[in-house]
Amino acid sequence: MNFLNKMERKFGRFTIRNLTKYIILLYVIGYVLYFLGDVTGIPISAYLMLSPAHILHGQIWRLVSWLLIPPSGLNLFTIIMLALYYSLGTSLEKTWGDFRYNVYILGGILSTIIGAFLLYFIQGPVNSLYGMAAISTYYINLSIFLAFAASYPDMQLLLYFIIPVKIKWLAYLDVAYLVYNFIKTPIWSIRMMIIASLLNFIVFFFATRNYNHINPKEVHRRQQFQKAVHPKMAPGVTKHKCAVCGRTEKDGDNLEFRFCSKCNGNYEYCQDHLFTHEHIK
């Protein structure tokens, strides 16, 4: 976490604000492109998918264009899930801060790209290309859900809009589902995406030295402390007032005020009456 603090001070100005909104926007563009592909008969995904073989031959746009591939077909369930992920993502952005959320999402994207190139060099261009078409941000979205569950384990979601379930139990089911998929699927690109998403989650949460910094309870405690130490003053309210003449800091920029230690009570005086007033006993 100290490393992240240093990185934020150095590169924080490049942070993408409201990153979750742009992720959803990429999906919308992806669905539009798929619809156009169905109309024209041109398979758009062939030009979008993360293919190391094509990237090494100059098609470098594929390093980012695969982010346009939607996690699933467009239907009512997908719309509900995207709305849920938008809510979870924006909540994490507010809790962690934009920079740390950027690092988490971009870390998942980068690990997926690295995994795709490893598969290419291990399996060869022909065998690896078959599985590359399956690569999308589906498992990165699942890692967002796991991150939210780790931050808010006792928050309840309504399963099927009826049954209240703590989100931590749904996270356990997600992990079990990922493990099952990893064992069952013969496609190594899917296994690679599962490893990338889980590895990103594990590194972010367990390899940092100060998890409490992004813990929601700790964030709330710091916010309450800051409000108590630096309360917001209502318009027209002054901080200082002389007990003799009634002058405040608004009556002059150079006025100084001090409390008198010899008076019984918290009496404050301006510089003209600090040593000339009668002590209150």
XYZ file of N, CA, C and O in Angstrom, residues 112 119 123 128 130-136 138-139 177-178 180-197:
132
model
N -4.457 -10.337 -18.017
C -5.110 -11.110 -19.082
C -4.298 -11.048 -20.368
O -4.125 -12.063 -21.058
N 0.161 -18.046 -23.463
C -0.488 -19.153 -24.170
C -0.013 -19.241 -25.617
O 0.201 -20.338 -26.146
N 1.564 -22.698 -26.617
C 0.745 -23.580 -27.449
C 0.953 -23.370 -28.938
O 0.582 -24.230 -29.738
N -3.537 -21.744 -29.986
C -3.959 -20.682 -29.082
C -5.061 -19.818 -29.683
O -5.912 -19.292 -28.971
N -7.681 -20.641 -31.273
C -9.019 -21.204 -31.073
C -9.656 -20.666 -29.797
O -10.844 -20.338 -29.783
N -8.860 -20.534 -28.767
C -9.416 -20.095 -27.497
C -9.472 -18.595 -27.326
O -10.183 -18.103 -26.449
N -8.744 -17.835 -28.147
C -8.690 -16.391 -27.958
C -10.037 -15.725 -28.200
O -10.324 -14.661 -27.654
N -10.895 -16.336 -29.031
C -12.196 -15.755 -29.309
C -13.076 -15.716 -28.066
O -14.046 -14.966 -28.009
N -12.734 -16.530 -27.051
C -13.544 -16.582 -25.831
C -13.151 -15.508 -24.829
O -13.833 -15.332 -23.816
N -12.071 -14.785 -25.102
C -11.582 -13.805 -24.134
C -12.467 -12.567 -24.128
O -12.740 -11.962 -25.164
N -12.937 -12.192 -22.940
C -13.700 -10.960 -22.734
C -13.406 -10.478 -21.316
O -12.539 -11.042 -20.628
N -15.426 -10.742 -18.859
C -16.374 -11.420 -17.971
C -15.756 -11.708 -16.611
O -16.345 -11.415 -15.563
N -14.563 -12.279 -16.602
C -13.934 -12.657 -15.337
C -13.360 -11.447 -14.600
O -13.201 -11.488 -13.381
N -17.589 -21.523 -8.238
C -17.925 -21.576 -9.658
C -16.673 -21.405 -10.523
O -16.509 -22.098 -11.547
N -15.788 -20.510 -10.132
C -14.540 -20.309 -10.877
C -13.669 -21.555 -10.840
O -13.087 -21.953 -11.859
N -14.687 -24.627 -10.360
C -15.366 -25.656 -11.158
C -15.117 -25.431 -12.649
O -14.832 -26.373 -13.397
N -15.257 -24.177 -13.093
C -15.005 -23.853 -14.498
C -13.572 -24.140 -14.898
O -13.295 -24.625 -16.007
N -12.648 -23.847 -13.995
C -11.228 -24.069 -14.295
C -10.954 -25.561 -14.512
O -10.189 -25.936 -15.405
N -11.574 -26.401 -13.697
C -11.352 -27.850 -13.800
C -12.087 -28.434 -15.004
O -11.559 -29.298 -15.717
N -13.294 -27.952 -15.250
C -14.148 -28.551 -16.274
C -13.742 -28.177 -17.684
O -13.715 -29.018 -18.583
N -13.421 -26.883 -17.916
C -13.193 -26.435 -19.289
C -11.881 -26.963 -19.856
O -10.858 -27.007 -19.156
N -11.879 -27.381 -21.126
C -10.624 -27.805 -21.765
C -9.911 -26.639 -22.461
O -8.814 -26.817 -22.987
N -10.542 -25.465 -22.464
C -9.987 -24.310 -23.175
C -9.066 -23.544 -22.242
O -9.501 -22.979 -21.231
N -7.793 -23.490 -22.586
C -6.810 -22.875 -21.699
C -6.926 -21.358 -21.645
O -6.483 -20.737 -20.685
N -7.526 -20.751 -22.662
C -7.702 -19.299 -22.595
C -8.673 -18.926 -21.476
O -8.497 -17.905 -20.800
N -9.709 -19.756 -21.265
C -10.644 -19.515 -20.162
C -9.947 -19.741 -18.830
O -10.116 -18.964 -17.882
N -9.146 -20.784 -18.750
C -8.382 -21.025 -17.521
C -7.447 -19.862 -17.227
O -7.264 -19.460 -16.082
N -6.851 -19.346 -18.305
C -5.948 -18.211 -18.134
C -6.687 -16.999 -17.574
O -6.197 -16.299 -16.683
N -7.903 -16.722 -18.074
C -8.676 -15.573 -17.587
C -9.080 -15.759 -16.131
O -9.093 -14.799 -15.352
N -9.408 -16.985 -15.741
C -9.761 -17.265 -14.343
C -8.558 -17.004 -13.440
O -8.674 -16.374 -12.388
N -7.383 -17.513 -13.862
C -6.164 -17.297 -13.075
C -5.859 -15.803 -12.970
O -5.509 -15.297 -11.896
N -5.997 -15.082 -14.079
C -5.690 -13.647 -14.098
C -6.597 -12.878 -13.150
O -6.142 -12.011 -12.396
N -7.904 -13.191 -13.169
C -8.846 -12.460 -12.317
C -8.608 -12.759 -10.843
O -8.611 -11.858 -10.003
